[in-house]
GROMACS .gro file of C-alpha atoms in nm:
model
  386
    1MET     CA    1   9.562   2.219   0.299
    2ILE     CA    2   9.223   2.183   0.123
    3THR     CA    3   9.025   1.873   0.213
    4ARG     CA    4   8.842   1.715  -0.083
    5TRP     CA    5   8.534   1.495  -0.062
    6THR     CA    6   8.545   1.120  -0.119
    7ASN     CA    7   8.392   0.999  -0.445
    8THR     CA    8   8.078   0.883  -0.264
    9GLN     CA    9   8.027   1.206  -0.076
   10ALA     CA   10   8.083   1.412  -0.389
   11TYR     CA   11   7.846   1.213  -0.612
   12VAL     CA   12   7.580   1.481  -0.649
   13VAL     CA   13   7.831   1.756  -0.712
   14ALA     CA   14   8.045   1.547  -0.948
   15THR     CA   15   7.739   1.454  -1.152
   16MET     CA   16   7.644   1.818  -1.188
   17ILE     CA   17   7.994   1.919  -1.293
   18ALA     CA   18   8.011   1.639  -1.547
   19VAL     CA   19   7.688   1.758  -1.701
   20VAL     CA   20   7.808   2.117  -1.715
   21LEU     CA   21   8.137   2.016  -1.875
   22SER     CA   22   7.968   1.794  -2.129
   23MET     CA   23   7.743   2.084  -2.226
   24ALA     CA   24   8.047   2.309  -2.264
   25CYS     CA   25   8.201   2.052  -2.501
   26GLY     CA   26   7.899   2.061  -2.726
   27HIS     CA   27   7.762   1.713  -2.659
   28THR     CA   28   7.415   1.617  -2.783
   29GLN     CA   29   7.086   1.614  -2.591
   30LYS     CA   30   7.145   1.970  -2.482
   31SER     CA   31   6.799   2.036  -2.340
   32THR     CA   32   6.808   1.719  -2.130
   33GLN     CA   33   7.152   1.803  -2.001
   34THR     CA   34   7.045   2.158  -1.919
   35ALA     CA   35   6.751   2.035  -1.714
   36ALA     CA   36   6.970   1.781  -1.536
   37ALA     CA   37   7.239   2.040  -1.459
   38GLN     CA   38   6.983   2.284  -1.322
   39GLN     CA   39   6.827   2.011  -1.109
   40GLN     CA   40   7.165   1.931  -0.957
   41VAL     CA   41   7.217   2.298  -0.870
   42LEU     CA   42   6.870   2.313  -0.718
   43GLN     CA   43   6.941   2.007  -0.504
   44LEU     CA   44   7.255   2.173  -0.373
   45ILE     CA   45   7.068   2.495  -0.299
   46HIS     CA   46   6.811   2.308  -0.090
   47LEU     CA   47   7.083   2.103   0.081
   48VAL     CA   48   7.274   2.416   0.184
   49ASN     CA   49   6.977   2.633   0.279
   50ASN     CA   50   6.788   2.364   0.466
   51ASN     CA   51   7.102   2.276   0.659
   52TRP     CA   52   7.146   2.639   0.765
   53GLN     CA   53   6.785   2.692   0.868
   54GLN     CA   54   6.762   2.362   1.053
   55THR     CA   55   7.069   2.446   1.260
   56HIS     CA   56   7.013   2.820   1.316
   57GLN     CA   57   6.710   2.993   1.463
   58PRO     CA   58   6.579   3.305   1.285
   59THR     CA   59   6.548   3.496   1.613
   60VAL     CA   60   6.880   3.681   1.586
   61ASN     CA   61   6.955   4.051   1.545
   62ALA     CA   62   6.940   4.251   1.221
   63PHE     CA   63   7.310   4.336   1.204
   64TRP     CA   64   7.494   4.298   0.873
   65ASP     CA   65   7.611   3.939   0.903
   66ASN     CA   66   7.266   3.797   0.971
   67ALA     CA   67   7.110   4.033   0.717
   68ALA     CA   68   7.356   3.926   0.448
   69TYR     CA   69   7.239   3.566   0.487
   70HIS     CA   70   6.880   3.677   0.435
   71THR     CA   71   6.965   3.850   0.107
   72GLY     CA   72   7.073   3.507  -0.015
   73ASN     CA   73   6.772   3.334   0.135
   74MET     CA   74   6.534   3.575  -0.037
   75GLU     CA   75   6.707   3.510  -0.368
   76VAL     CA   76   6.647   3.139  -0.315
   77TYR     CA   77   6.282   3.211  -0.241
   78ALA     CA   78   6.257   3.418  -0.560
   79LEU     CA   79   6.394   3.120  -0.753
   80THR     CA   80   6.208   2.835  -0.583
   81LYS     CA   81   5.896   2.990  -0.425
   82HIS     CA   82   5.953   2.749  -0.135
   83GLU     CA   83   5.735   2.902   0.138
   84PRO     CA   84   5.940   2.791   0.441
   85TYR     CA   85   6.223   3.010   0.315
   86ARG     CA   86   6.002   3.318   0.300
   87GLU     CA   87   5.862   3.237   0.642
   88TYR     CA   88   6.211   3.205   0.789
   89SER     CA   89   6.300   3.559   0.679
   90THR     CA   90   5.960   3.685   0.795
   91GLN     CA   91   6.023   3.543   1.143
   92TRP     CA   92   6.360   3.717   1.150
   93ALA     CA   93   6.211   4.049   1.039
   94THR     CA   94   5.928   4.024   1.292
   95HIS     CA   95   6.172   3.939   1.570
   96ASN     CA   96   6.356   4.264   1.487
   97GLN     CA   97   6.035   4.470   1.464
   98TRP     CA   98   6.118   4.537   1.097
   99LYS     CA   99   6.400   4.765   1.214
  100GLY     CA  100   6.778   4.776   1.203
  101ALA     CA  101   6.927   4.978   1.488
  102LYS     CA  102   6.625   5.064   1.701
  103SER     CA  103   6.682   5.411   1.849
  104ASP     CA  104   6.387   5.647   1.799
  105ASP     CA  105   6.579   5.953   1.919
  106ILE     CA  106   6.689   6.109   1.589
  107SER     CA  107   6.920   6.350   1.771
  108LYS     CA  108   7.137   6.053   1.872
  109TRP     CA  109   7.155   5.877   1.536
  110LYS     CA  110   7.514   5.802   1.425
  111LEU     CA  111   7.674   5.690   1.100
  112THR     CA  112   8.017   5.572   1.212
  113TYR     CA  113   8.086   5.212   1.312
  114GLY     CA  114   7.874   5.091   1.601
  115GLU     CA  115   7.679   4.787   1.712
  116THR     CA  116   7.431   4.955   1.945
  117ASP     CA  117   7.092   5.107   1.871
  118GLU     CA  118   7.218   5.462   1.815
  119TYR     CA  119   7.399   5.368   1.492
  120VAL     CA  120   7.088   5.394   1.280
  121LEU     CA  121   7.270   5.564   0.991
  122PHE     CA  122   7.550   5.307   0.979
  123GLY     CA  123   7.502   5.089   0.671
  124ASP     CA  124   7.558   4.763   0.857
  125TRP     CA  125   7.224   4.829   1.027
  126GLN     CA  126   7.052   4.917   0.698
  127ILE     CA  127   7.114   4.605   0.489
  128CYS     CA  128   6.816   4.444   0.665
  129PHE     CA  129   6.592   4.686   0.473
  130GLN     CA  130   6.668   4.493   0.154
  131THR     CA  131   6.488   4.189   0.290
  132TYR     CA  132   6.209   4.389   0.452
  133ILE     CA  133   6.134   4.554   0.118
  134ASP     CA  134   6.143   4.220  -0.064
  135LEU     CA  135   5.898   4.076   0.189
  136TYR     CA  136   5.678   4.384   0.159
  137LYS     CA  137   5.657   4.341  -0.217
  138LEU     CA  138   5.540   3.983  -0.171
  139GLN     CA  139   5.273   4.072   0.086
  140PRO     CA  140   5.228   4.450   0.110
  141ASP     CA  141   5.186   4.588   0.460
  142GLU     CA  142   5.309   4.937   0.536
  143SER     CA  143   5.438   4.834   0.878
  144LYS     CA  144   5.708   4.625   0.709
  145ILE     CA  145   5.875   4.926   0.550
  146ALA     CA  146   5.778   5.207   0.786
  147ARG     CA  147   6.116   5.209   0.960
  148ALA     CA  148   6.306   5.177   0.633
  149LYS     CA  149   6.121   5.480   0.498
  150GLN     CA  150   6.180   5.680   0.816
  151VAL     CA  151   6.553   5.613   0.823
  152MET     CA  152   6.631   5.637   0.455
  153GLN     CA  153   6.415   5.946   0.397
  154TYR     CA  154   6.596   6.119   0.682
  155GLN     CA  155   6.933   6.018   0.540
  156ILE     CA  156   6.880   6.126   0.180
  157GLN     CA  157   6.749   6.464   0.292
  158SER     CA  158   7.067   6.535   0.488
  159PRO     CA  159   7.345   6.731   0.313
  160ARG     CA  160   7.611   6.467   0.381
  161ASN     CA  161   7.743   6.232   0.115
  162ASP     CA  162   8.003   6.042   0.322
  163TYR     CA  163   7.780   5.758   0.443
  164TRP     CA  164   7.969   5.484   0.257
  165TRP     CA  165   8.326   5.497   0.378
  166TRP     CA  166   8.406   5.123   0.365
  167SER     CA  167   8.365   4.882   0.074
  168ASP     CA  168   8.125   4.652   0.259
  169GLY     CA  169   7.879   4.939   0.286
  170LEU     CA  170   7.828   4.938  -0.090
  171TYR     CA  171   7.662   4.597  -0.070
  172MET     CA  172   7.478   4.684   0.247
  173VAL     CA  173   7.304   4.996   0.116
  174MET     CA  174   7.335   5.051  -0.260
  175PRO     CA  175   7.055   4.799  -0.323
  176VAL     CA  176   6.847   4.960  -0.049
  177MET     CA  177   6.852   5.285  -0.246
  178THR     CA  178   6.721   5.127  -0.566
  179LYS     CA  179   6.467   4.918  -0.377
  180MET     CA  180   6.341   5.226  -0.196
  181TYR     CA  181   6.309   5.404  -0.529
  182SER     CA  182   6.111   5.111  -0.668
  183ILE     CA  183   5.843   5.152  -0.402
  184THR     CA  184   5.845   5.531  -0.351
  185LYS     CA  185   5.949   5.664  -0.695
  186GLU     CA  186   6.140   5.936  -0.507
  187PRO     CA  187   6.419   6.041  -0.749
  188LEU     CA  188   6.636   6.164  -0.463
  189TYR     CA  189   6.723   5.801  -0.385
  190LEU     CA  190   6.890   5.760  -0.722
  191GLU     CA  191   7.060   6.100  -0.701
  192LYS     CA  192   7.205   6.026  -0.358
  193LEU     CA  193   7.304   5.675  -0.462
  194TYR     CA  194   7.532   5.824  -0.727
  195SER     CA  195   7.660   6.096  -0.493
  196TYR     CA  196   7.743   5.850  -0.214
  197LEU     CA  197   7.923   5.618  -0.454
  198GLN     CA  198   8.125   5.908  -0.594
  199PHE     CA  199   8.245   5.981  -0.241
  200ALA     CA  200   8.329   5.615  -0.181
  201ASP     CA  201   8.525   5.600  -0.506
  202SER     CA  202   8.720   5.911  -0.411
  203ILE     CA  203   8.860   5.754  -0.096
  204MET     CA  204   8.908   5.382  -0.173
  205TYR     CA  205   8.880   5.299  -0.543
  206ASP     CA  206   9.199   5.229  -0.739
  207ASP     CA  207   9.117   5.327  -1.095
  208SER     CA  208   9.439   5.181  -1.235
  209GLU     CA  209   9.352   4.833  -1.101
  210GLY     CA  210   8.973   4.851  -1.123
  211LEU     CA  211   8.947   4.732  -0.763
  212TYR     CA  212   8.860   4.872  -0.421
  213PHE     CA  213   9.067   4.897  -0.107
  214ARG     CA  214   8.863   4.799   0.197
  215ASP     CA  215   8.860   5.161   0.320
  216ALA     CA  216   9.087   5.466   0.326
  217ARG     CA  217   9.319   5.306   0.583
  218TYR     CA  218   9.423   5.039   0.334
  219VAL     CA  219   9.503   5.261   0.036
  220PHE     CA  220   9.847   5.200  -0.113
  221PRO     CA  221  10.114   5.303  -0.023
  222LYS     CA  222   9.979   5.382   0.325
  223HIS     CA  223   9.909   5.013   0.364
  224LYS     CA  224  10.103   4.735   0.190
  225THR     CA  225  10.110   4.358   0.185
  226ALA     CA  226  10.399   4.184   0.355
  227SER     CA  227  10.582   4.184   0.021
  228GLY     CA  228  10.519   4.555  -0.034
  229GLY     CA  229  10.231   4.535  -0.281
  230LYS     CA  230   9.875   4.662  -0.298
  231ASP     CA  231   9.633   4.475  -0.074
  232PHE     CA  232   9.290   4.433  -0.232
  233TRP     CA  233   9.079   4.231   0.011
  234SER     CA  234   8.874   3.966  -0.165
  235ARG     CA  235   8.551   3.987   0.032
  236GLY     CA  236   8.568   4.366   0.032
  237ASN     CA  237   8.565   4.366  -0.347
  238GLY     CA  238   8.307   4.088  -0.340
  239TRP     CA  239   8.069   4.314  -0.152
  240VAL     CA  240   8.106   4.577  -0.424
  241VAL     CA  241   8.061   4.346  -0.724
  242ALA     CA  242   7.756   4.181  -0.570
  243GLY     CA  243   7.617   4.519  -0.466
  244LEU     CA  244   7.648   4.646  -0.823
  245ALA     CA  245   7.457   4.345  -0.955
  246LYS     CA  246   7.180   4.393  -0.701
  247LEU     CA  247   7.170   4.767  -0.767
  248LEU     CA  248   7.136   4.714  -1.142
  249GLN     CA  249   6.861   4.459  -1.088
  250ASP     CA  250   6.627   4.731  -0.959
  251LEU     CA  251   6.771   5.039  -1.130
  252PRO     CA  252   6.543   5.194  -1.396
  253ALA     CA  253   6.669   5.136  -1.750
  254GLN     CA  254   6.658   5.510  -1.818
  255ASP     CA  255   6.855   5.616  -1.510
  256ALA     CA  256   7.108   5.884  -1.601
  257HIS     CA  257   7.394   5.693  -1.438
  258ARG     CA  258   7.310   5.339  -1.539
  259LEU     CA  259   7.599   5.320  -1.785
  260PHE     CA  260   7.837   5.429  -1.509
  261TYR     CA  261   7.731   5.136  -1.289
  262GLU     CA  262   7.737   4.891  -1.580
  263ASN     CA  263   8.088   5.000  -1.679
  264LYS     CA  264   8.207   4.966  -1.320
  265LEU     CA  265   8.079   4.609  -1.306
  266LYS     CA  266   8.252   4.536  -1.638
  267SER     CA  267   8.583   4.686  -1.527
  268MET     CA  268   8.578   4.497  -1.198
  269ALA     CA  269   8.496   4.172  -1.377
  270ALA     CA  270   8.796   4.225  -1.605
  271ALA     CA  271   9.022   4.294  -1.307
  272LEU     CA  272   8.895   3.987  -1.123
  273LYS     CA  273   8.943   3.764  -1.426
  274LYS     CA  274   9.314   3.848  -1.416
  275CYS     CA  275   9.360   3.740  -1.055
  276GLN     CA  276   9.149   3.423  -1.045
  277HIS     CA  277   9.348   3.120  -0.930
  278ALA     CA  278   9.391   2.838  -1.181
  279ASP     CA  279   9.174   2.619  -0.956
  280GLY     CA  280   8.882   2.861  -0.990
  281TYR     CA  281   8.888   3.045  -0.659
  282TRP     CA  282   9.016   3.384  -0.548
  283THR     CA  283   9.258   3.426  -0.260
  284ARG     CA  284   9.195   3.672   0.022
  285SER     CA  285   9.443   3.928  -0.110
  286LEU     CA  286   9.355   3.950  -0.477
  287THR     CA  287   9.680   4.067  -0.635
  288ASP     CA  288   9.924   3.922  -0.381
  289GLU     CA  289   9.838   3.557  -0.331
  290LYS     CA  290  10.128   3.502  -0.090
  291GLN     CA  291   9.967   3.740   0.162
  292SER     CA  292   9.694   3.485   0.240
  293PRO     CA  293   9.707   3.185   0.007
  294GLY     CA  294   9.436   2.926  -0.043
  295PHE     CA  295   9.066   2.895  -0.121
  296GLU     CA  296   8.817   3.137   0.038
  297THR     CA  297   8.443   3.106  -0.012
  298SER     CA  298   8.283   3.444   0.055
  299GLY     CA  299   8.487   3.648  -0.192
  300THR     CA  300   8.475   3.371  -0.452
  301ALA     CA  301   8.098   3.337  -0.416
  302PHE     CA  302   8.029   3.709  -0.442
  303PHE     CA  303   8.251   3.736  -0.751
  304THR     CA  304   8.080   3.437  -0.908
  305TYR     CA  305   7.738   3.588  -0.841
  306GLY     CA  306   7.829   3.930  -0.980
  307ILE     CA  307   7.995   3.795  -1.295
  308LEU     CA  308   7.715   3.546  -1.354
  309TRP     CA  309   7.461   3.823  -1.318
  310GLY     CA  310   7.654   4.025  -1.574
  311ILE     CA  311   7.654   3.734  -1.820
  312ASN     CA  312   7.288   3.654  -1.763
  313HIS     CA  313   7.189   4.015  -1.830
  314GLY     CA  314   7.402   4.066  -2.139
  315LEU     CA  315   7.666   4.293  -1.984
  316LEU     CA  316   7.950   4.040  -1.994
  317SER     CA  317   8.049   3.807  -2.275
  318LYS     CA  318   7.963   3.444  -2.210
  319ALA     CA  319   8.253   3.340  -2.433
  320GLU     CA  320   8.499   3.538  -2.222
  321TYR     CA  321   8.355   3.494  -1.874
  322GLY     CA  322   8.181   3.158  -1.898
  323PRO     CA  323   8.508   2.973  -1.822
  324VAL     CA  324   8.566   3.204  -1.526
  325VAL     CA  325   8.235   3.127  -1.355
  326GLU     CA  326   8.240   2.757  -1.443
  327LYS     CA  327   8.582   2.713  -1.281
  328ALA     CA  328   8.467   2.918  -0.983
  329TRP     CA  329   8.150   2.714  -0.949
  330GLN     CA  330   8.349   2.392  -0.943
  331ALA     CA  331   8.551   2.531  -0.650
  332LEU     CA  332   8.234   2.649  -0.476
  333THR     CA  333   8.086   2.300  -0.494
  334THR     CA  334   8.368   2.049  -0.462
  335THR     CA  335   8.553   2.247  -0.193
  336ALA     CA  336   8.313   2.488  -0.021
  337VAL     CA  337   8.010   2.262   0.024
  338GLN     CA  338   8.057   1.992   0.287
  339PRO     CA  339   7.862   1.662   0.275
  340ASN     CA  340   7.591   1.782   0.514
  341GLY     CA  341   7.541   2.113   0.331
  342THR     CA  342   7.763   2.327   0.551
  343ILE     CA  343   7.954   2.597   0.363
  344GLY     CA  344   8.319   2.588   0.467
  345TYR     CA  345   8.630   2.793   0.392
  346VAL     CA  346   8.462   3.122   0.485
  347GLN     CA  347   8.707   3.379   0.618
  348PRO     CA  348   8.581   3.492   0.961
  349ILE     CA  349   8.450   3.842   1.024
  350GLY     CA  350   8.727   4.092   0.963
  351GLU     CA  351   8.839   4.359   0.720
  352ARG     CA  352   9.157   4.239   0.548
  353ALA     CA  353   9.364   3.946   0.434
  354ILE     CA  354   9.549   3.825   0.743
  355PRO     CA  355   9.874   3.631   0.690
  356GLY     CA  356   9.866   3.294   0.863
  357GLN     CA  357   9.493   3.298   0.938
  358ILE     CA  358   9.344   2.948   0.925
  359VAL     CA  359   9.044   2.909   0.695
  360ASP     CA  360   8.932   2.549   0.646
  361LYS     CA  361   8.631   2.323   0.593
  362ASN     CA  362   8.504   2.407   0.943
  363SER     CA  363   8.515   2.784   0.880
  364THR     CA  364   8.154   2.883   0.815
  365ALA     CA  365   7.944   3.195   0.865
  366ASN     CA  366   7.598   3.330   0.790
  367PHE     CA  367   7.719   3.587   0.535
  368GLY     CA  368   7.923   3.321   0.356
  369VAL     CA  369   7.614   3.103   0.319
  370GLY     CA  370   7.423   3.402   0.184
  371ALA     CA  371   7.696   3.471  -0.072
  372TRP     CA  372   7.702   3.107  -0.182
  373LEU     CA  373   7.323   3.103  -0.225
  374LEU     CA  374   7.336   3.413  -0.445
  375ALA     CA  375   7.596   3.250  -0.669
  376ALA     CA  376   7.402   2.923  -0.684
  377CYS     CA  377   7.077   3.091  -0.788
  378GLU     CA  378   7.253   3.282  -1.062
  379MET     CA  379   7.429   2.964  -1.179
  380TYR     CA  380   7.087   2.797  -1.211
  381ARG     CA  381   6.976   3.079  -1.440
  382TYR     CA  382   7.304   3.070  -1.632
  383LEU     CA  383   7.260   2.702  -1.710
  384GLY     CA  384   6.912   2.772  -1.841
  385LYS     CA  385   7.059   3.012  -2.097
  386LYS     CA  386   7.317   2.768  -2.237
   0.00000   0.00000   0.00000
């Protein structure tokens, strides 16, 4: 059962929501209300991010879960220019020698799942390059991106196109490809980006639903929910939607495949709109709520970020999708954010919707915080466009 805040604990959030709703109803003093609503979002962003950084040291590894938090942290820095946030990610990058998996023996590099240093070509060890490149752009120093260049140049020059065989990998590495292009201008990054995504779509994308299975093992009818339906994992699709938004952020306007990526984001947004819960959140199994009922933060936050990004950049209709993100944002504030800034209701590390799994206010995780921060930053920008 979802635990709600008391009125006192929820004052900041309730004030923000009241302002947003009054704006939606067309009340007067629009510019004042906009500024007030944005300020409330900003206060929440600082509450959440400061809480995380004050309770977690940056000296952890560069695996996907930690790296996913830093993608959110860097988005907050881009919005606020608050130097301690940049420094926190710099300390993390320095601790990891600006590398993912650290093996220097190319003959031993692997691309299947693995948590040791030989799995250099596995996308979960490459997401860190997103943050390294962002930090490099702020303060250029070739040492910050030397490893990213070494690994990604090796990869794109290989004949394989099966690097992204699980939906999470699309968030981990699609933005790396466009970011690498932005600093190298090597067109092969954009060519391989499209090729890799075509492979991913061939094994786990359901064109009829506009959604992704987590990987080939979960494709229907090989895998079914307990009631016999298709099982589209929320966070798995969240990785893809958010990855598309981040990809498009850095993709050249004239790229030959830009329309393909834009249309995919649009089709996924339409599919997600259909399966949003009336209370604003998305359940862990998108089209079969009974499989794992109840609020979940990471999928909801990634969807909110991706759809907000689409609205803010003119790809999605504000009239159609504004209600979607405003309901989602209410869930992400009144339910997900705890009084001290902890983000709760994050499904633990896994790869599917698990019947009976407990996800509550105490369920938090680095990647869930990162997802929430992405959504919050985009909501701040959305409010500024009202």
